[in-house]
PDB file as gemmi writes it, atoms N, CA and C in Angstrom:
CRYST1    1.000    1.000    1.000  90.00  90.00  90.00 P 1                      
ATOM      1  N   MET A   1     -31.527  72.689 -41.675  1.00  0.00           N  
ATOM      2  CA  MET A   1     -30.569  72.772 -42.261  1.00  0.00           C  
ATOM      3  C   MET A   1     -30.735  71.829 -43.647  1.00  0.00           C  
ATOM      4  N   TYR A   2     -31.952  71.281 -44.181  1.00  0.00           N  
ATOM      5  CA  TYR A   2     -32.132  71.046 -45.213  1.00  0.00           C  
ATOM      6  C   TYR A   2     -34.028  70.648 -45.773  1.00  0.00           C  
ATOM      7  N   TYR A   3     -34.201  70.215 -46.624  1.00  0.00           N  
ATOM      8  CA  TYR A   3     -35.585  70.500 -47.036  1.00  0.00           C  
ATOM      9  C   TYR A   3     -35.409  69.208 -48.129  1.00  0.00           C  
ATOM     10  N   VAL A   4     -36.491  68.703 -48.483  1.00  0.00           N  
ATOM     11  CA  VAL A   4     -37.040  67.612 -49.594  1.00  0.00           C  
ATOM     12  C   VAL A   4     -37.686  68.422 -50.709  1.00  0.00           C  
ATOM     13  N   SER A   5     -37.434  67.966 -52.391  1.00  0.00           N  
ATOM     14  CA  SER A   5     -37.784  68.603 -52.905  1.00  0.00           C  
ATOM     15  C   SER A   5     -37.805  67.975 -54.249  1.00  0.00           C  
ATOM     16  N   GLU A   6     -38.318  68.584 -55.450  1.00  0.00           N  
ATOM     17  CA  GLU A   6     -37.628  67.571 -56.722  1.00  0.00           C  
ATOM     18  C   GLU A   6     -36.783  67.831 -57.130  1.00  0.00           C  
ATOM     19  N   SER A   7     -35.955  66.637 -57.691  1.00  0.00           N  
ATOM     20  CA  SER A   7     -34.542  66.621 -57.931  1.00  0.00           C  
ATOM     21  C   SER A   7     -34.238  66.259 -59.304  1.00  0.00           C  
ATOM     22  N   PRO A   8     -33.336  67.148 -59.957  1.00  0.00           N  
ATOM     23  CA  PRO A   8     -33.074  67.089 -61.284  1.00  0.00           C  
ATOM     24  C   PRO A   8     -32.080  65.639 -61.760  1.00  0.00           C  
ATOM     25  N   VAL A   9     -31.806  65.084 -60.346  1.00  0.00           N  
ATOM     26  CA  VAL A   9     -30.815  63.943 -60.185  1.00  0.00           C  
ATOM     27  C   VAL A   9     -31.848  62.552 -60.283  1.00  0.00           C  
ATOM     28  N   HIS A  10     -32.591  62.851 -59.722  1.00  0.00           N  
ATOM     29  CA  HIS A  10     -33.430  61.556 -59.802  1.00  0.00           C  
ATOM     30  C   HIS A  10     -35.035  62.009 -58.563  1.00  0.00           C  
ATOM     31  N   GLY A  11     -36.405  61.855 -59.068  1.00  0.00           N  
ATOM     32  CA  GLY A  11     -37.412  61.783 -58.192  1.00  0.00           C  
ATOM     33  C   GLY A  11     -37.331  63.143 -57.077  1.00  0.00           C  
ATOM     34  N   ARG A  12     -37.438  63.227 -55.771  1.00  0.00           N  
ATOM     35  CA  ARG A  12     -37.000  63.592 -54.786  1.00  0.00           C  
ATOM     36  C   ARG A  12     -35.782  63.588 -54.103  1.00  0.00           C  
ATOM     37  N   GLY A  13     -35.376  64.901 -53.973  1.00  0.00           N  
ATOM     38  CA  GLY A  13     -33.675  65.071 -53.538  1.00  0.00           C  
ATOM     39  C   GLY A  13     -33.544  65.782 -52.110  1.00  0.00           C  
ATOM     40  N   LEU A  14     -32.674  65.772 -51.562  1.00  0.00           N  
ATOM     41  CA  LEU A  14     -32.250  66.582 -50.301  1.00  0.00           C  
ATOM     42  C   LEU A  14     -31.828  67.514 -50.425  1.00  0.00           C  
ATOM     43  N   PHE A  15     -31.963  68.980 -50.007  1.00  0.00           N  
ATOM     44  CA  PHE A  15     -31.494  70.229 -50.473  1.00  0.00           C  
ATOM     45  C   PHE A  15     -30.979  71.485 -49.292  1.00  0.00           C  
ATOM     46  N   ALA A  16     -29.722  71.696 -49.045  1.00  0.00           N  
ATOM     47  CA  ALA A  16     -29.285  72.667 -48.683  1.00  0.00           C  
ATOM     48  C   ALA A  16     -30.314  73.882 -48.043  1.00  0.00           C  
ATOM     49  N   SER A  17     -30.982  73.881 -47.013  1.00  0.00           N  
ATOM     50  CA  SER A  17     -31.618  75.024 -46.581  1.00  0.00           C  
ATOM     51  C   SER A  17     -31.004  76.423 -46.157  1.00  0.00           C  
ATOM     52  N   ARG A  18     -29.353  76.367 -45.925  1.00  0.00           N  
ATOM     53  CA  ARG A  18     -28.547  77.387 -45.282  1.00  0.00           C  
ATOM     54  C   ARG A  18     -27.356  76.630 -45.893  1.00  0.00           C  
ATOM     55  N   THR A  19     -26.252  77.238 -46.156  1.00  0.00           N  
ATOM     56  CA  THR A  19     -24.675  76.997 -46.155  1.00  0.00           C  
ATOM     57  C   THR A  19     -24.482  76.084 -44.978  1.00  0.00           C  
ATOM     58  N   ILE A  20     -23.750  74.366 -45.225  1.00  0.00           N  
ATOM     59  CA  ILE A  20     -23.506  73.697 -44.491  1.00  0.00           C  
ATOM     60  C   ILE A  20     -21.949  73.898 -44.942  1.00  0.00           C  
ATOM     61  N   GLU A  21     -21.446  73.941 -44.129  1.00  0.00           N  
ATOM     62  CA  GLU A  21     -19.813  73.772 -43.762  1.00  0.00           C  
ATOM     63  C   GLU A  21     -19.569  72.536 -44.344  1.00  0.00           C  
ATOM     64  N   GLU A  22     -18.166  72.322 -44.516  1.00  0.00           N  
ATOM     65  CA  GLU A  22     -17.381  71.065 -44.879  1.00  0.00           C  
ATOM     66  C   GLU A  22     -16.922  70.536 -43.261  1.00  0.00           C  
ATOM     67  N   GLY A  23     -17.383  69.297 -43.326  1.00  0.00           N  
ATOM     68  CA  GLY A  23     -17.252  68.511 -41.917  1.00  0.00           C  
ATOM     69  C   GLY A  23     -18.359  68.686 -41.124  1.00  0.00           C  
ATOM     70  N   GLU A  24     -19.475  69.638 -41.492  1.00  0.00           N  
ATOM     71  CA  GLU A  24     -20.489  69.799 -40.859  1.00  0.00           C  
ATOM     72  C   GLU A  24     -21.341  68.160 -40.360  1.00  0.00           C  
ATOM     73  N   LEU A  25     -22.147  67.982 -39.215  1.00  0.00           N  
ATOM     74  CA  LEU A  25     -23.036  66.665 -39.350  1.00  0.00           C  
ATOM     75  C   LEU A  25     -24.006  66.823 -40.227  1.00  0.00           C  
ATOM     76  N   LEU A  26     -24.685  66.285 -40.518  1.00  0.00           N  
ATOM     77  CA  LEU A  26     -25.777  66.490 -41.283  1.00  0.00           C  
ATOM     78  C   LEU A  26     -26.917  65.500 -40.582  1.00  0.00           C  
ATOM     79  N   GLY A  27     -26.667  64.768 -39.968  1.00  0.00           N  
ATOM     80  CA  GLY A  27     -27.790  63.962 -39.025  1.00  0.00           C  
ATOM     81  C   GLY A  27     -27.032  62.433 -38.977  1.00  0.00           C  
ATOM     82  N   LYS A  28     -27.694  61.856 -38.154  1.00  0.00           N  
ATOM     83  CA  LYS A  28     -27.586  60.386 -38.440  1.00  0.00           C  
ATOM     84  C   LYS A  28     -28.723  59.580 -38.738  1.00  0.00           C  
ATOM     85  N   LEU A  29     -28.579  58.520 -39.919  1.00  0.00           N  
ATOM     86  CA  LEU A  29     -29.448  57.801 -40.378  1.00  0.00           C  
ATOM     87  C   LEU A  29     -30.035  56.903 -39.380  1.00  0.00           C  
ATOM     88  N   LYS A  30     -31.763  57.167 -39.474  1.00  0.00           N  
ATOM     89  CA  LYS A  30     -32.660  56.749 -38.508  1.00  0.00           C  
ATOM     90  C   LYS A  30     -33.372  55.416 -39.157  1.00  0.00           C  
ATOM     91  N   GLY A  31     -33.653  54.471 -39.199  1.00  0.00           N  
ATOM     92  CA  GLY A  31     -34.441  53.325 -39.938  1.00  0.00           C  
ATOM     93  C   GLY A  31     -34.431  51.700 -39.051  1.00  0.00           C  
ATOM     94  N   GLU A  32     -34.300  50.921 -39.926  1.00  0.00           N  
ATOM     95  CA  GLU A  32     -34.380  49.904 -39.060  1.00  0.00           C  
ATOM     96  C   GLU A  32     -33.170  48.550 -40.048  1.00  0.00           C  
ATOM     97  N   PRO A  33     -32.589  47.623 -39.124  1.00  0.00           N  
ATOM     98  CA  PRO A  33     -31.979  46.829 -40.044  1.00  0.00           C  
ATOM     99  C   PRO A  33     -33.233  45.813 -41.226  1.00  0.00           C  
ATOM    100  N   THR A  34     -32.548  45.604 -42.240  1.00  0.00           N  
ATOM    101  CA  THR A  34     -33.572  44.883 -43.017  1.00  0.00           C  
ATOM    102  C   THR A  34     -32.289  43.805 -43.930  1.00  0.00           C  
ATOM    103  N   THR A  35     -32.835  42.695 -44.536  1.00  0.00           N  
ATOM    104  CA  THR A  35     -31.984  41.640 -45.312  1.00  0.00           C  
ATOM    105  C   THR A  35     -32.864  42.036 -46.666  1.00  0.00           C  
ATOM    106  N   THR A  36     -33.978  42.490 -46.803  1.00  0.00           N  
ATOM    107  CA  THR A  36     -34.823  42.900 -48.085  1.00  0.00           C  
ATOM    108  C   THR A  36     -34.585  44.030 -48.953  1.00  0.00           C  
ATOM    109  N   ASP A  37     -33.945  44.008 -50.084  1.00  0.00           N  
ATOM    110  CA  ASP A  37     -33.779  45.314 -50.883  1.00  0.00           C  
ATOM    111  C   ASP A  37     -34.631  46.089 -51.177  1.00  0.00           C  
ATOM    112  N   GLY A  38     -34.616  47.019 -51.345  1.00  0.00           N  
ATOM    113  CA  GLY A  38     -36.019  48.210 -51.669  1.00  0.00           C  
ATOM    114  C   GLY A  38     -35.485  49.617 -51.781  1.00  0.00           C  
ATOM    115  N   PRO A  39     -36.423  50.489 -51.765  1.00  0.00           N  
ATOM    116  CA  PRO A  39     -36.284  51.960 -51.822  1.00  0.00           C  
ATOM    117  C   PRO A  39     -35.662  52.401 -50.472  1.00  0.00           C  
ATOM    118  N   HIS A  40     -34.805  52.831 -50.590  1.00  0.00           N  
ATOM    119  CA  HIS A  40     -34.014  53.797 -49.355  1.00  0.00           C  
ATOM    120  C   HIS A  40     -33.425  52.701 -48.578  1.00  0.00           C  
ATOM    121  N   VAL A  41     -32.598  51.709 -49.085  1.00  0.00           N  
ATOM    122  CA  VAL A  41     -32.166  50.821 -48.177  1.00  0.00           C  
ATOM    123  C   VAL A  41     -30.419  50.883 -48.353  1.00  0.00           C  
ATOM    124  N   LEU A  42     -29.922  51.126 -47.347  1.00  0.00           N  
ATOM    125  CA  LEU A  42     -28.470  51.091 -47.508  1.00  0.00           C  
ATOM    126  C   LEU A  42     -27.860  49.877 -47.057  1.00  0.00           C  
ATOM    127  N   TRP A  43     -26.894  49.192 -47.857  1.00  0.00           N  
ATOM    128  CA  TRP A  43     -26.374  47.659 -47.945  1.00  0.00           C  
ATOM    129  C   TRP A  43     -24.993  48.354 -46.863  1.00  0.00           C  
ATOM    130  N   LEU A  44     -25.087  47.615 -45.894  1.00  0.00           N  
ATOM    131  CA  LEU A  44     -24.014  47.823 -44.755  1.00  0.00           C  
ATOM    132  C   LEU A  44     -22.985  46.841 -45.182  1.00  0.00           C  
ATOM    133  N   THR A  45     -23.319  45.440 -45.428  1.00  0.00           N  
ATOM    134  CA  THR A  45     -22.621  44.506 -45.659  1.00  0.00           C  
ATOM    135  C   THR A  45     -23.175  43.459 -46.679  1.00  0.00           C  
ATOM    136  N   GLU A  46     -22.808  42.451 -47.311  1.00  0.00           N  
ATOM    137  CA  GLU A  46     -23.736  41.829 -48.601  1.00  0.00           C  
ATOM    138  C   GLU A  46     -24.913  41.228 -48.238  1.00  0.00           C  
ATOM    139  N   ASN A  47     -25.087  41.132 -46.797  1.00  0.00           N  
ATOM    140  CA  ASN A  47     -26.362  40.244 -46.374  1.00  0.00           C  
ATOM    141  C   ASN A  47     -27.041  41.176 -45.031  1.00  0.00           C  
ATOM    142  N   SER A  48     -26.839  42.384 -44.840  1.00  0.00           N  
ATOM    143  CA  SER A  48     -26.926  43.250 -43.801  1.00  0.00           C  
ATOM    144  C   SER A  48     -27.560  44.842 -44.080  1.00  0.00           C  
ATOM    145  N   GLY A  49     -28.508  44.669 -44.472  1.00  0.00           N  
ATOM    146  CA  GLY A  49     -28.972  46.185 -45.106  1.00  0.00           C  
ATOM    147  C   GLY A  49     -29.872  47.012 -43.868  1.00  0.00           C  
ATOM    148  N   PHE A  50     -30.070  48.259 -43.905  1.00  0.00           N  
ATOM    149  CA  PHE A  50     -30.759  49.063 -43.310  1.00  0.00           C  
ATOM    150  C   PHE A  50     -31.502  49.861 -44.176  1.00  0.00           C  
ATOM    151  N   LYS A  51     -32.687  49.903 -43.494  1.00  0.00           N  
ATOM    152  CA  LYS A  51     -34.093  50.532 -44.753  1.00  0.00           C  
ATOM    153  C   LYS A  51     -33.764  51.979 -43.732  1.00  0.00           C  
ATOM    154  N   VAL A  52     -33.910  53.155 -44.294  1.00  0.00           N  
ATOM    155  CA  VAL A  52     -33.650  54.757 -43.636  1.00  0.00           C  
ATOM    156  C   VAL A  52     -34.837  55.158 -44.106  1.00  0.00           C  
ATOM    157  N   SER A  53     -35.325  55.889 -42.696  1.00  0.00           N  
ATOM    158  CA  SER A  53     -36.480  56.160 -42.523  1.00  0.00           C  
ATOM    159  C   SER A  53     -36.588  57.819 -42.443  1.00  0.00           C  
ATOM    160  N   CYS A  54     -35.712  58.459 -42.130  1.00  0.00           N  
ATOM    161  CA  CYS A  54     -35.491  59.808 -42.072  1.00  0.00           C  
ATOM    162  C   CYS A  54     -35.277  60.199 -43.567  1.00  0.00           C  
ATOM    163  N   ASP A  55     -35.222  62.055 -43.290  1.00  0.00           N  
ATOM    164  CA  ASP A  55     -35.119  62.582 -44.699  1.00  0.00           C  
ATOM    165  C   ASP A  55     -33.716  62.403 -45.022  1.00  0.00           C  
ATOM    166  N   LEU A  56     -32.858  62.073 -44.807  1.00  0.00           N  
ATOM    167  CA  LEU A  56     -31.967  61.603 -45.310  1.00  0.00           C  
ATOM    168  C   LEU A  56     -31.830  60.186 -46.166  1.00  0.00           C  
ATOM    169  N   ARG A  57     -33.215  60.114 -46.501  1.00  0.00           N  
ATOM    170  CA  ARG A  57     -33.164  58.456 -47.172  1.00  0.00           C  
ATOM    171  C   ARG A  57     -33.168  59.400 -48.815  1.00  0.00           C  
ATOM    172  N   PHE A  58     -33.250  60.703 -48.686  1.00  0.00           N  
ATOM    173  CA  PHE A  58     -33.753  61.238 -50.067  1.00  0.00           C  
ATOM    174  C   PHE A  58     -32.157  61.994 -50.924  1.00  0.00           C  
ATOM    175  N   ILE A  59     -31.090  61.419 -50.004  1.00  0.00           N  
ATOM    176  CA  ILE A  59     -29.909  61.752 -50.669  1.00  0.00           C  
ATOM    177  C   ILE A  59     -29.586  61.149 -51.841  1.00  0.00           C  
ATOM    178  N   ASN A  60     -29.504  61.734 -53.256  1.00  0.00           N  
ATOM    179  CA  ASN A  60     -29.170  61.063 -54.544  1.00  0.00           C  
ATOM    180  C   ASN A  60     -27.750  60.589 -54.329  1.00  0.00           C  
ATOM    181  N   HIS A  61     -27.555  59.720 -55.562  1.00  0.00           N  
ATOM    182  CA  HIS A  61     -26.024  59.189 -55.991  1.00  0.00           C  
ATOM    183  C   HIS A  61     -26.008  60.468 -57.125  1.00  0.00           C  
ATOM    184  N   SER A  62     -24.220  60.168 -56.807  1.00  0.00           N  
ATOM    185  CA  SER A  62     -23.527  61.481 -57.680  1.00  0.00           C  
ATOM    186  C   SER A  62     -21.947  61.094 -57.313  1.00  0.00           C  
ATOM    187  N   LYS A  63     -21.454  60.820 -58.736  1.00  0.00           N  
ATOM    188  CA  LYS A  63     -19.627  60.957 -58.832  1.00  0.00           C  
ATOM    189  C   LYS A  63     -18.993  61.758 -58.462  1.00  0.00           C  
ATOM    190  N   GLN A  64     -19.927  62.992 -58.137  1.00  0.00           N  
ATOM    191  CA  GLN A  64     -18.988  64.276 -57.221  1.00  0.00           C  
ATOM    192  C   GLN A  64     -19.987  64.529 -55.954  1.00  0.00           C  
ATOM    193  N   PRO A  65     -19.720  63.671 -54.689  1.00  0.00           N  
ATOM    194  CA  PRO A  65     -20.163  63.803 -53.688  1.00  0.00           C  
ATOM    195  C   PRO A  65     -19.899  64.931 -52.790  1.00  0.00           C  
ATOM    196  N   ASN A  66     -21.015  65.339 -51.896  1.00  0.00           N  
ATOM    197  CA  ASN A  66     -20.724  66.638 -51.332  1.00  0.00           C  
ATOM    198  C   ASN A  66     -21.058  66.435 -49.787  1.00  0.00           C  
ATOM    199  N   ALA A  67     -21.423  64.807 -49.711  1.00  0.00           N  
ATOM    200  CA  ALA A  67     -21.606  64.259 -48.096  1.00  0.00           C  
ATOM    201  C   ALA A  67     -21.303  62.571 -48.396  1.00  0.00           C  
ATOM    202  N   ILE A  68     -21.009  62.086 -47.481  1.00  0.00           N  
ATOM    203  CA  ILE A  68     -20.385  60.610 -46.956  1.00  0.00           C  
ATOM    204  C   ILE A  68     -21.248  60.109 -46.052  1.00  0.00           C  
ATOM    205  N   TYR A  69     -21.560  58.768 -46.116  1.00  0.00           N  
ATOM    206  CA  TYR A  69     -22.208  58.036 -45.146  1.00  0.00           C  
ATOM    207  C   TYR A  69     -20.745  57.574 -44.285  1.00  0.00           C  
ATOM    208  N   TYR A  70     -20.742  57.567 -43.049  1.00  0.00           N  
ATOM    209  CA  TYR A  70     -20.062  56.754 -42.066  1.00  0.00           C  
ATOM    210  C   TYR A  70     -20.165  55.336 -41.837  1.00  0.00           C  
ATOM    211  N   ASP A  71     -19.340  54.645 -41.219  1.00  0.00           N  
ATOM    212  CA  ASP A  71     -19.892  53.176 -40.478  1.00  0.00           C  
ATOM    213  C   ASP A  71     -20.859  53.306 -39.205  1.00  0.00           C  
ATOM    214  N   ASP A  72     -20.517  54.240 -38.611  1.00  0.00           N  
ATOM    215  CA  ASP A  72     -21.620  54.571 -37.354  1.00  0.00           C  
ATOM    216  C   ASP A  72     -22.747  55.163 -38.079  1.00  0.00           C  
ATOM    217  N   LEU A  73     -23.016  55.529 -39.361  1.00  0.00           N  
ATOM    218  CA  LEU A  73     -24.759  55.605 -39.699  1.00  0.00           C  
ATOM    219  C   LEU A  73     -24.789  57.310 -39.814  1.00  0.00           C  
ATOM    220  N   THR A  74     -23.440  58.087 -39.760  1.00  0.00           N  
ATOM    221  CA  THR A  74     -23.762  59.740 -39.756  1.00  0.00           C  
ATOM    222  C   THR A  74     -23.479  59.916 -40.692  1.00  0.00           C  
ATOM    223  N   VAL A  75     -23.888  61.395 -41.220  1.00  0.00           N  
ATOM    224  CA  VAL A  75     -23.725  61.839 -42.883  1.00  0.00           C  
ATOM    225  C   VAL A  75     -23.307  63.090 -42.500  1.00  0.00           C  
ATOM    226  N   VAL A  76     -22.086  63.518 -43.280  1.00  0.00           N  
ATOM    227  CA  VAL A  76     -21.185  64.573 -42.694  1.00  0.00           C  
ATOM    228  C   VAL A  76     -20.986  65.219 -44.176  1.00  0.00           C  
ATOM    229  N   ALA A  77     -20.675  66.441 -44.536  1.00  0.00           N  
ATOM    230  CA  ALA A  77     -20.686  67.047 -45.489  1.00  0.00           C  
ATOM    231  C   ALA A  77     -18.927  67.150 -45.737  1.00  0.00           C  
ATOM    232  N   LEU A  78     -18.846  66.659 -47.174  1.00  0.00           N  
ATOM    233  CA  LEU A  78     -17.520  66.596 -47.419  1.00  0.00           C  
ATOM    234  C   LEU A  78     -16.689  67.755 -48.191  1.00  0.00           C  
ATOM    235  N   CYS A  79     -17.264  68.801 -48.351  1.00  0.00           N  
ATOM    236  CA  CYS A  79     -17.319  70.627 -48.410  1.00  0.00           C  
ATOM    237  C   CYS A  79     -18.375  71.153 -48.458  1.00  0.00           C  
ATOM    238  N   GLU A  80     -18.105  72.469 -48.551  1.00  0.00           N  
ATOM    239  CA  GLU A  80     -19.243  73.403 -48.262  1.00  0.00           C  
ATOM    240  C   GLU A  80     -20.178  73.454 -48.937  1.00  0.00           C  
ATOM    241  N   ILE A  81     -21.542  73.312 -48.411  1.00  0.00           N  
ATOM    242  CA  ILE A  81     -22.791  72.954 -49.590  1.00  0.00           C  
ATOM    243  C   ILE A  81     -23.391  74.410 -49.369  1.00  0.00           C  
ATOM    244  N   ALA A  82     -23.817  74.924 -50.850  1.00  0.00           N  
ATOM    245  CA  ALA A  82     -24.630  76.218 -50.970  1.00  0.00           C  
ATOM    246  C   ALA A  82     -25.887  75.761 -50.207  1.00  0.00           C  
ATOM    247  N   PRO A  83     -26.655  77.014 -50.014  1.00  0.00           N  
ATOM    248  CA  PRO A  83     -28.337  77.141 -49.888  1.00  0.00           C  
ATOM    249  C   PRO A  83     -28.847  76.500 -51.215  1.00  0.00           C  
ATOM    250  N   ASP A  84     -29.913  75.685 -50.899  1.00  0.00           N  
ATOM    251  CA  ASP A  84     -30.567  75.132 -52.220  1.00  0.00           C  
ATOM    252  C   ASP A  84     -29.829  74.148 -52.989  1.00  0.00           C  
ATOM    253  N   GLU A  85     -28.480  73.857 -52.625  1.00  0.00           N  
ATOM    254  CA  GLU A  85     -27.631  73.014 -53.225  1.00  0.00           C  
ATOM    255  C   GLU A  85     -28.119  71.348 -52.909  1.00  0.00           C  
ATOM    256  N   GLU A  86     -28.447  70.518 -54.233  1.00  0.00           N  
ATOM    257  CA  GLU A  86     -28.869  69.059 -53.566  1.00  0.00           C  
ATOM    258  C   GLU A  86     -27.501  68.504 -52.995  1.00  0.00           C  
ATOM    259  N   ILE A  87     -27.814  67.675 -51.672  1.00  0.00           N  
ATOM    260  CA  ILE A  87     -27.087  66.749 -51.218  1.00  0.00           C  
ATOM    261  C   ILE A  87     -26.580  65.891 -51.645  1.00  0.00           C  
ATOM    262  N   VAL A  88     -25.660  65.049 -51.892  1.00  0.00           N  
ATOM    263  CA  VAL A  88     -25.499  63.571 -52.915  1.00  0.00           C  
ATOM    264  C   VAL A  88     -24.487  63.274 -52.067  1.00  0.00           C  
ATOM    265  N   HIS A  89     -24.525  62.152 -52.673  1.00  0.00           N  
ATOM    266  CA  HIS A  89     -23.349  60.404 -51.808  1.00  0.00           C  
ATOM    267  C   HIS A  89     -22.858  59.953 -52.947  1.00  0.00           C  
ATOM    268  N   ASP A  90     -21.822  59.369 -52.978  1.00  0.00           N  
ATOM    269  CA  ASP A  90     -21.157  58.366 -54.187  1.00  0.00           C  
ATOM    270  C   ASP A  90     -21.821  56.729 -53.597  1.00  0.00           C  
ATOM    271  N   TYR A  91     -22.926  56.623 -54.192  1.00  0.00           N  
ATOM    272  CA  TYR A  91     -23.336  55.248 -53.573  1.00  0.00           C  
ATOM    273  C   TYR A  91     -22.158  53.907 -54.262  1.00  0.00           C  
ATOM    274  N   GLY A  92     -21.303  54.450 -54.565  1.00  0.00           N  
ATOM    275  CA  GLY A  92     -20.700  53.208 -55.219  1.00  0.00           C  
ATOM    276  C   GLY A  92     -20.517  52.509 -56.444  1.00  0.00           C  
ATOM    277  N   ASP A  93     -19.359  52.001 -57.398  1.00  0.00           N  
ATOM    278  CA  ASP A  93     -19.615  51.243 -58.503  1.00  0.00           C  
ATOM    279  C   ASP A  93     -20.873  50.118 -58.777  1.00  0.00           C  
ATOM    280  N   ASP A  94     -20.801  49.371 -57.624  1.00  0.00           N  
ATOM    281  CA  ASP A  94     -22.023  48.033 -57.393  1.00  0.00           C  
ATOM    282  C   ASP A  94     -23.256  49.056 -57.550  1.00  0.00           C  
ATOM    283  N   TRP A  95     -23.583  49.814 -57.246  1.00  0.00           N  
ATOM    284  CA  TRP A  95     -24.835  50.738 -57.084  1.00  0.00           C  
ATOM    285  C   TRP A  95     -25.305  50.982 -58.978  1.00  0.00           C  
ATOM    286  N   LEU A  96     -24.550  50.964 -59.579  1.00  0.00           N  
ATOM    287  CA  LEU A  96     -25.023  51.080 -61.064  1.00  0.00           C  
ATOM    288  C   LEU A  96     -25.173  49.928 -61.696  1.00  0.00           C  
TER     289      LEU A  96                                                      
END                                                                             
């Protein structure tokens, strides 16, 4: 469904290996809770983070996202994603 490769956005990114349909589940984040900031940490609340350990950690930021993270830690396509298109998520204004 996806693969990790060099990204024009930042470092490495996650790319579609086939057409991904709008609403399709990309997966559920795997990792562990953390209170320490660092690479690949998704902040769920001000004091509660989740250090992502699966390939979904390579989803980069974009103000034109094609994927979304839900509170249950699933990641879903917001629109059709073409093969070799980078999968991106809007990290929010606080991230910038």
